[in-house]
PDB file of C-alpha atoms in Angstrom:
ATOM      1  CA  MET A 102     -26.576  47.557-322.003  1.00 45.00           C
ATOM      2  CA  CYS A 103     -26.703  48.429-325.926  1.00 47.00           C
ATOM      3  CA  SER A 104     -29.378  50.440-327.451  1.00 42.00           C
ATOM      4  CA  SER A 105     -31.104  47.393-328.704  1.00 41.00           C
ATOM      5  CA  ASP A 106     -31.391  46.018-325.213  1.00 44.00           C
ATOM      6  CA  LEU A 107     -32.839  49.225-323.913  1.00 40.00           C
ATOM      7  CA  VAL A 108     -35.533  49.264-326.617  1.00 40.00           C
ATOM      8  CA  VAL A 109     -36.366  45.410-325.897  1.00 39.00           C
ATOM      9  CA  PHE A 110     -36.337  46.370-321.765  1.00 40.00           C
ATOM     10  CA  ALA A 111     -38.873  49.400-322.712  1.00 40.00           C
ATOM     11  CA  LEU A 112     -41.054  47.483-324.631  1.00 39.00           C
ATOM     12  CA  ALA A 113     -41.233  44.362-322.194  1.00 41.00           C
ATOM     13  CA  SER A 114     -42.033  46.786-319.476  1.00 43.00           C
ATOM     14  CA  LEU A 115     -45.159  48.310-321.513  1.00 41.00           C
ATOM     15  CA  LYS A 116     -48.589  47.190-320.180  1.00 45.00           C
ATOM     16  CA  LEU A 117     -50.536  47.915-323.186  1.00 43.00           C
ATOM     17  CA  PRO A 118     -54.560  47.490-323.117  1.00 49.00           C
ATOM     18  CA  PRO A 119     -55.590  44.873-325.735  1.00 55.00           C
ATOM     19  CA  PRO A 120     -56.714  46.714-328.910  1.00 51.00           C
ATOM     20  CA  PRO A 121     -60.018  47.661-329.713  1.00 55.00           C
ATOM     21  CA  PRO A 122     -62.025  45.617-331.963  1.00 56.00           C
ATOM     22  CA  ARG A 123     -61.931  46.498-335.718  1.00 54.00           C
ATOM     23  CA  THR A 124     -65.079  48.406-336.606  1.00 53.00           C
ATOM     24  CA  THR A 125     -64.519  48.852-339.982  1.00 54.00           C
ATOM     25  CA  GLU A 126     -63.262  46.491-342.870  1.00 58.00           C
ATOM     26  CA  HIS A 127     -59.890  46.971-344.299  1.00 60.00           C
ATOM     27  CA  LYS A 128     -59.774  49.277-347.157  1.00 65.00           C
ATOM     28  CA  PRO A 129     -56.936  49.167-350.199  1.00 66.00           C
ATOM     29  CA  ILE A 130     -53.959  51.586-349.194  1.00 65.00           C
ATOM     30  CA  LEU A 131     -54.724  53.948-351.841  1.00 66.00           C
ATOM     31  CA  GLU A 132     -58.183  54.485-350.771  1.00 69.00           C
ATOM     32  CA  ASP A 133     -57.155  55.018-347.166  1.00 65.00           C
ATOM     33  CA  LEU A 134     -54.411  57.669-348.555  1.00 67.00           C
ATOM     34  CA  ALA A 135     -57.005  59.403-350.526  1.00 72.00           C
ATOM     35  CA  THR A 136     -59.325  59.805-347.508  1.00 70.00           C
ATOM     36  CA  GLY A 137     -56.501  60.994-345.652  1.00 67.00           C
ATOM     37  CA  LEU A 138     -55.235  63.541-347.951  1.00 71.00           C
ATOM     38  CA  SER A 139     -58.946  64.679-348.591  1.00 72.00           C
ATOM     39  CA  TYR A 140     -59.294  65.348-344.784  1.00 70.00           C
ATOM     40  CA  VAL A 141     -55.951  67.250-344.695  1.00 72.00           C
ATOM     41  CA  ARG A 142     -56.828  69.414-347.777  1.00 75.00           C
ATOM     42  CA  GLN A 143     -60.382  70.437-346.600  1.00 72.00           C
ATOM     43  CA  ASN A 144     -59.682  70.809-342.936  1.00 73.00           C
ATOM     44  CA  ARG A 145     -58.095  74.329-342.331  1.00 75.00           C
ATOM     45  CA  ALA A 146     -56.171  73.560-339.163  1.00 77.00           C
ATOM     46  CA  THR A 147     -54.398  70.426-340.222  1.00 80.00           C
ATOM     47  CA  PHE A 148     -53.619  71.561-343.611  1.00 81.00           C
ATOM     48  CA  THR A 149     -51.902  75.035-342.148  1.00 81.00           C
ATOM     49  CA  LEU A 150     -50.251  72.737-339.585  1.00 82.00           C
ATOM     50  CA  THR A 151     -48.852  70.606-342.120  1.00 84.00           C
ATOM     51  CA  LEU A 152     -47.896  73.242-344.719  1.00 84.00           C
ATOM     52  CA  LEU A 153     -46.121  75.078-341.785  1.00 85.00           C
ATOM     53  CA  VAL A 154     -43.970  72.080-340.590  1.00 85.00           C
ATOM     54  CA  ALA A 155     -42.818  71.542-344.143  1.00 88.00           C
ATOM     55  CA  LEU A 156     -41.956  74.752-344.660  1.00 89.00           C
ATOM     56  CA  SER A 157     -40.171  75.247-341.187  1.00 88.00           C
ATOM     57  CA  ASN A 158     -38.057  72.079-341.941  1.00 89.00           C
ATOM     58  CA  PHE A 159     -37.535  73.308-345.469  1.00 92.00           C
ATOM     59  CA  LEU A 160     -35.978  76.422-344.158  1.00 91.00           C
ATOM     60  CA  ALA A 161     -34.605  75.592-340.748  1.00 90.00           C
ATOM     61  CA  GLN A 162     -33.047  71.940-341.289  1.00 89.00           C
ATOM     62  CA  PRO A 163     -30.311  73.229-343.679  1.00 90.00           C
ATOM     63  CA  LEU A 164     -28.826  74.763-340.694  1.00 90.00           C
ATOM     64  CA  ILE A 165     -27.750  71.121-339.870  1.00 89.00           C
ATOM     65  CA  THR A 166     -26.807  70.562-343.375  1.00 89.00           C
ATOM     66  CA  LEU A 167     -24.409  73.395-343.589  1.00 90.00           C
ATOM     67  CA  LEU A 168     -22.741  73.028-340.434  1.00 90.00           C
ATOM     68  CA  PRO A 169     -19.823  71.366-341.638  1.00 90.00           C
ATOM     69  CA  ALA A 170     -19.268  74.693-343.836  1.00 89.00           C
ATOM     70  CA  PHE A 171     -19.416  76.776-340.847  1.00 89.00           C
ATOM     71  CA  ALA A 172     -17.134  74.506-338.841  1.00 87.00           C
ATOM     72  CA  ASN A 173     -14.557  74.622-341.567  1.00 88.00           C
ATOM     73  CA  ASN A 174     -14.536  78.039-342.971  1.00 86.00           C
ATOM     74  CA  VAL A 175     -16.546  80.293-340.367  1.00 86.00           C
ATOM     75  CA  PHE A 176     -15.476  79.395-337.043  1.00 85.00           C
ATOM     76  CA  THR A 177     -11.643  79.239-337.654  1.00 81.00           C
ATOM     77  CA  ASP A 178     -10.770  80.586-334.199  1.00 80.00           C
ATOM     78  CA  GLY A 179     -13.022  78.036-332.340  1.00 77.00           C
ATOM     79  CA  PRO A 180     -11.245  75.403-330.292  1.00 82.00           C
ATOM     80  CA  GLY A 181      -9.671  72.469-331.907  1.00 81.00           C
ATOM     81  CA  THR A 182     -10.088  71.030-335.409  1.00 86.00           C
ATOM     82  CA  ALA A 183     -12.960  71.349-337.672  1.00 86.00           C
ATOM     83  CA  ALA A 184     -14.085  67.966-336.541  1.00 89.00           C
ATOM     84  CA  THR A 185     -14.111  69.030-332.962  1.00 89.00           C
ATOM     85  CA  ARG A 186     -16.111  72.155-333.637  1.00 89.00           C
ATOM     86  CA  LEU A 187     -18.473  70.483-335.703  1.00 91.00           C
ATOM     87  CA  ALA A 188     -19.106  67.957-332.873  1.00 92.00           C
ATOM     88  CA  THR A 189     -19.548  70.795-330.359  1.00 91.00           C
ATOM     89  CA  LEU A 190     -22.135  72.452-332.363  1.00 92.00           C
ATOM     90  CA  GLN A 191     -24.060  69.364-332.925  1.00 92.00           C
ATOM     91  CA  ALA A 192     -23.967  68.511-329.308  1.00 93.00           C
ATOM     92  CA  CYS A 193     -25.318  71.964-328.329  1.00 93.00           C
ATOM     93  CA  GLN A 194     -28.115  71.487-330.782  1.00 92.00           C
ATOM     94  CA  GLY A 195     -28.889  68.092-329.495  1.00 91.00           C
ATOM     95  CA  LEU A 196     -28.902  69.247-325.836  1.00 94.00           C
ATOM     96  CA  GLY A 197     -31.496  72.071-326.825  1.00 92.00           C
ATOM     97  CA  ALA A 198     -33.650  69.719-328.540  1.00 91.00           C
ATOM     98  CA  ILE A 199     -33.942  67.342-325.449  1.00 92.00           C
ATOM     99  CA  THR A 200     -34.446  70.406-323.168  1.00 91.00           C
ATOM    100  CA  GLY A 201     -37.102  71.572-325.471  1.00 89.00           C
ATOM    101  CA  ALA A 202     -38.797  68.177-325.582  1.00 87.00           C
ATOM    102  CA  LEU A 203     -38.789  67.735-321.904  1.00 89.00           C
ATOM    103  CA  THR A 204     -39.923  71.275-321.355  1.00 87.00           C
ATOM    104  CA  ILE A 205     -43.039  70.985-323.606  1.00 82.00           C
ATOM    105  CA  GLY A 206     -43.586  67.262-322.371  1.00 81.00           C
ATOM    106  CA  SER A 207     -43.821  68.531-318.541  1.00 83.00           C
ATOM    107  CA  LEU A 208     -46.313  71.361-319.831  1.00 80.00           C
ATOM    108  CA  GLY A 209     -48.912  68.730-321.241  1.00 74.00           C
ATOM    109  CA  ARG A 210     -51.748  70.286-323.013  1.00 74.00           C
ATOM    110  CA  PHE A 211     -51.983  74.108-322.279  1.00 73.00           C
ATOM    111  CA  LYS A 212     -54.311  77.154-323.617  1.00 78.00           C
ATOM    112  CA  GLY A 213     -53.115  78.753-326.573  1.00 75.00           C
ATOM    113  CA  MET A 214     -50.708  75.820-328.205  1.00 80.00           C
ATOM    114  CA  GLY A 215     -51.528  77.206-331.514  1.00 79.00           C
ATOM    115  CA  ARG A 216     -50.324  80.590-330.936  1.00 83.00           C
ATOM    116  CA  ALA A 217     -47.352  79.437-329.126  1.00 84.00           C
ATOM    117  CA  LEU A 218     -46.561  77.493-332.142  1.00 85.00           C
ATOM    118  CA  PHE A 219     -46.536  80.399-334.295  1.00 86.00           C
ATOM    119  CA  LEU A 220     -44.444  82.372-331.998  1.00 88.00           C
ATOM    120  CA  LEU A 221     -41.801  79.582-331.872  1.00 90.00           C
ATOM    121  CA  GLN A 222     -41.827  79.413-335.586  1.00 90.00           C
ATOM    122  CA  ILE A 223     -41.126  83.284-335.858  1.00 91.00           C
ATOM    123  CA  GLY A 224     -38.244  82.898-333.262  1.00 92.00           C
ATOM    124  CA  LEU A 225     -36.762  79.790-334.984  1.00 92.00           C
ATOM    125  CA  GLY A 226     -36.438  81.854-337.882  1.00 92.00           C
ATOM    126  CA  LEU A 227     -35.003  84.751-336.351  1.00 94.00           C
ATOM    127  CA  LEU A 228     -32.439  82.218-334.479  1.00 94.00           C
ATOM    128  CA  VAL A 229     -31.321  80.875-337.591  1.00 93.00           C
ATOM    129  CA  ALA A 230     -30.538  84.140-338.966  1.00 93.00           C
ATOM    130  CA  ALA A 231     -28.755  85.256-335.915  1.00 93.00           C
ATOM    131  CA  PHE A 232     -26.507  82.110-335.890  1.00 93.00           C
ATOM    132  CA  SER A 233     -25.799  82.871-339.738  1.00 91.00           C
ATOM    133  CA  LEU A 234     -24.791  86.389-339.231  1.00 90.00           C
ATOM    134  CA  THR A 235     -23.107  85.965-335.644  1.00 87.00           C
ATOM    135  CA  HIS A 236     -19.406  84.693-335.936  1.00 85.00           C
ATOM    136  CA  PHE A 237     -18.359  84.418-332.285  1.00 87.00           C
ATOM    137  CA  TRP A 238     -17.693  80.781-331.162  1.00 89.00           C
ATOM    138  CA  TRP A 239     -19.247  80.649-327.707  1.00 91.00           C
ATOM    139  CA  ILE A 240     -22.176  83.181-328.632  1.00 92.00           C
ATOM    140  CA  ASN A 241     -22.978  80.602-331.670  1.00 91.00           C
ATOM    141  CA  CYS A 242     -22.814  77.517-329.154  1.00 92.00           C
ATOM    142  CA  LEU A 243     -25.456  79.223-327.164  1.00 94.00           C
ATOM    143  CA  LEU A 244     -27.490  80.071-330.251  1.00 94.00           C
ATOM    144  CA  MET A 245     -27.248  76.414-331.353  1.00 93.00           C
ATOM    145  CA  PHE A 246     -28.700  75.505-328.151  1.00 95.00           C
ATOM    146  CA  VAL A 247     -31.387  77.755-328.346  1.00 94.00           C
ATOM    147  CA  THR A 248     -32.169  76.975-331.739  1.00 93.00           C
ATOM    148  CA  GLY A 249     -32.304  73.216-331.008  1.00 91.00           C
ATOM    149  CA  MET A 250     -34.767  73.825-328.049  1.00 92.00           C
ATOM    150  CA  ALA A 251     -37.141  76.191-330.291  1.00 92.00           C
ATOM    151  CA  PHE A 252     -37.150  73.405-333.228  1.00 90.00           C
ATOM    152  CA  MET A 253     -37.979  70.795-330.891  1.00 89.00           C
ATOM    153  CA  SER A 254     -40.399  72.480-329.099  1.00 89.00           C
ATOM    154  CA  ALA A 255     -42.375  73.649-332.194  1.00 88.00           C
ATOM    155  CA  PHE A 256     -42.394  70.246-333.700  1.00 87.00           C
ATOM    156  CA  SER A 257     -43.639  68.869-330.263  1.00 86.00           C
ATOM    157  CA  ILE A 258     -46.448  71.291-330.118  1.00 86.00           C
ATOM    158  CA  SER A 259     -47.256  70.787-333.807  1.00 85.00           C
ATOM    159  CA  PHE A 260     -47.378  67.087-333.619  1.00 84.00           C
ATOM    160  CA  SER A 261     -49.534  67.134-330.657  1.00 83.00           C
ATOM    161  CA  ILE A 262     -52.166  69.509-332.125  1.00 83.00           C
ATOM    162  CA  VAL A 263     -52.380  67.492-335.277  1.00 82.00           C
ATOM    163  CA  GLN A 264     -53.050  64.313-333.204  1.00 81.00           C
ATOM    164  CA  LEU A 265     -55.542  66.087-331.069  1.00 78.00           C
ATOM    165  CA  ALA A 266     -57.409  67.741-333.911  1.00 77.00           C
ATOM    166  CA  ALA A 267     -57.658  64.469-336.090  1.00 76.00           C
ATOM    167  CA  PRO A 268     -60.706  62.179-335.480  1.00 76.00           C
ATOM    168  CA  ASP A 269     -59.958  58.798-334.206  1.00 76.00           C
ATOM    169  CA  ALA A 270     -60.803  56.998-337.500  1.00 76.00           C
ATOM    170  CA  LEU A 271     -58.254  59.272-339.421  1.00 75.00           C
ATOM    171  CA  ARG A 272     -55.689  59.711-336.961  1.00 77.00           C
ATOM    172  CA  GLY A 273     -53.073  57.266-338.432  1.00 77.00           C
ATOM    173  CA  ARG A 274     -53.521  58.537-341.852  1.00 79.00           C
ATOM    174  CA  VAL A 275     -53.271  62.247-340.853  1.00 81.00           C
ATOM    175  CA  VAL A 276     -50.037  61.582-338.965  1.00 80.00           C
ATOM    176  CA  SER A 277     -48.588  59.729-341.876  1.00 81.00           C
ATOM    177  CA  ILE A 278     -49.167  62.617-344.322  1.00 81.00           C
ATOM    178  CA  TYR A 279     -47.884  65.050-341.794  1.00 83.00           C
ATOM    179  CA  MET A 280     -44.698  63.175-341.055  1.00 84.00           C
ATOM    180  CA  VAL A 281     -44.156  62.550-344.910  1.00 83.00           C
ATOM    181  CA  ALA A 282     -44.263  66.475-345.086  1.00 84.00           C
ATOM    182  CA  LEU A 283     -42.014  66.742-342.299  1.00 82.00           C
ATOM    183  CA  ARG A 284     -39.231  64.181-343.418  1.00 86.00           C
ATOM    184  CA  ALA A 285     -39.345  65.040-347.175  1.00 86.00           C
ATOM    185  CA  ALA A 286     -39.053  68.967-346.833  1.00 87.00           C
ATOM    186  CA  GLY A 287     -35.573  68.713-344.699  1.00 87.00           C
ATOM    187  CA  PRO A 288     -33.411  67.105-347.478  1.00 88.00           C
ATOM    188  CA  LEU A 289     -35.003  69.092-350.116  1.00 92.00           C
ATOM    189  CA  GLY A 290     -34.169  72.408-348.145  1.00 90.00           C
ATOM    190  CA  GLY A 291     -30.901  71.285-347.657  1.00 89.00           C
ATOM    191  CA  LEU A 292     -30.386  70.737-351.397  1.00 92.00           C
ATOM    192  CA  VAL A 293     -31.631  74.266-352.214  1.00 92.00           C
ATOM    193  CA  ALA A 294     -29.552  76.042-349.504  1.00 90.00           C
ATOM    194  CA  GLY A 295     -26.344  74.142-350.546  1.00 90.00           C
ATOM    195  CA  ALA A 296     -26.962  75.461-354.013  1.00 91.00           C
ATOM    196  CA  MET A 297     -27.606  78.889-352.408  1.00 91.00           C
ATOM    197  CA  ALA A 298     -24.380  78.404-350.223  1.00 89.00           C
ATOM    198  CA  ASP A 299     -22.204  77.771-353.294  1.00 89.00           C
ATOM    199  CA  ARG A 300     -23.259  80.895-354.933  1.00 89.00           C
ATOM    200  CA  PHE A 301     -23.714  83.083-351.891  1.00 88.00           C
ATOM    201  CA  THR A 302     -21.674  81.215-349.090  1.00 89.00           C
ATOM    202  CA  ALA A 303     -23.452  79.683-346.459  1.00 88.00           C
ATOM    203  CA  PRO A 304     -23.982  82.242-343.895  1.00 89.00           C
ATOM    204  CA  TYR A 305     -25.722  84.468-346.442  1.00 92.00           C
ATOM    205  CA  ALA A 306     -27.985  81.363-347.601  1.00 91.00           C
ATOM    206  CA  LEU A 307     -28.999  80.500-344.133  1.00 91.00           C
ATOM    207  CA  ALA A 308     -29.730  84.055-343.114  1.00 92.00           C
ATOM    208  CA  ALA A 309     -31.995  84.355-345.953  1.00 93.00           C
ATOM    209  CA  ASN A 310     -33.772  81.018-344.985  1.00 92.00           C
ATOM    210  CA  GLY A 311     -34.277  82.417-341.392  1.00 92.00           C
ATOM    211  CA  ALA A 312     -35.615  85.882-342.401  1.00 93.00           C
ATOM    212  CA  LEU A 313     -38.037  83.927-344.896  1.00 93.00           C
ATOM    213  CA  LEU A 314     -39.245  81.444-342.213  1.00 91.00           C
ATOM    214  CA  GLY A 315     -39.961  84.406-339.650  1.00 90.00           C
ATOM    215  CA  ILE A 316     -41.831  86.418-342.487  1.00 91.00           C
ATOM    216  CA  ILE A 317     -43.842  83.473-343.442  1.00 88.00           C
ATOM    217  CA  ALA A 318     -44.759  82.268-339.980  1.00 86.00           C
ATOM    218  CA  LEU A 319     -45.684  86.084-339.079  1.00 87.00           C
ATOM    219  CA  SER A 320     -47.919  86.133-342.145  1.00 86.00           C
ATOM    220  CA  ILE A 321     -49.895  82.876-341.503  1.00 81.00           C
ATOM    221  CA  LEU A 322     -50.508  84.055-337.960  1.00 80.00           C
ATOM    222  CA  LEU A 323     -51.906  87.237-339.058  1.00 79.00           C
ATOM    223  CA  SER A 324     -53.930  85.735-341.860  1.00 76.00           C
ATOM    224  CA  GLY A 325     -57.315  84.247-341.753  1.00 66.00           C
ATOM    225  CA  ARG A 326     -55.868  80.723-342.396  1.00 63.00           C
ATOM    226  CA  GLY A 327     -53.924  81.055-339.252  1.00 61.00           C
ATOM    227  CA  ARG A 328     -57.090  81.755-337.140  1.00 66.00           C
ATOM    228  CA  ALA A 329     -57.938  78.247-336.915  1.00 60.00           C
ATOM    229  CA  VAL A 330     -54.720  77.268-335.557  1.00 65.00           C
ATOM    230  CA  ARG A 331     -54.478  80.054-333.200  1.00 60.00           C
ATOM    231  CA  GLU A 332     -57.828  78.924-331.716  1.00 61.00           C
ATOM    232  CA  LEU A 333     -56.293  75.699-330.777  1.00 60.00           C
TER     233      LEU A 333
END
């Protein structure tokens, strides 16, 4: 069964309730966007979460972007060819991400989600830095697994908090803005990290990213702006 068949089967298996009747008239898309942006800007917790996920993706996602450089130039003592080493590292990251998503999904909503998010972000920064500065193949494979787990766990908690905190009437717009921040930050971070890697080598560029992510997450956690998220 191909992936498209699985998607069709999953959709056909869903028993969704009928949509509620529309209570407000349709507004122009620019007006809807302005309303969502205004809410995100004025709501301290939502703004902090959106900023944090953008910074996290900007600083952590380059780990995936620069993996080919590590497979080619750093882990030369690893098994097989550079392509094999790259695929192994990506598989470790993917397995970690699946584990993180299943772990957070099994926990459901729990007390202290905001504080857990900050701790995961700090840990993610430390893991990125540790991966960059550690050049032992099997240890780096383990670090990739744990990094994937931390990244997906942080994203799952952050996404859940954003949806729970947003009012029903604005949830779609708030989530859209959150996803734009998430998706746009990663490629931009990869571009900057690539330029830094050309100048200083990939390990040093990623180590700086990881240290900066940990420092920023810790600073927000201890600041007044982080209090709104810590209490969620």
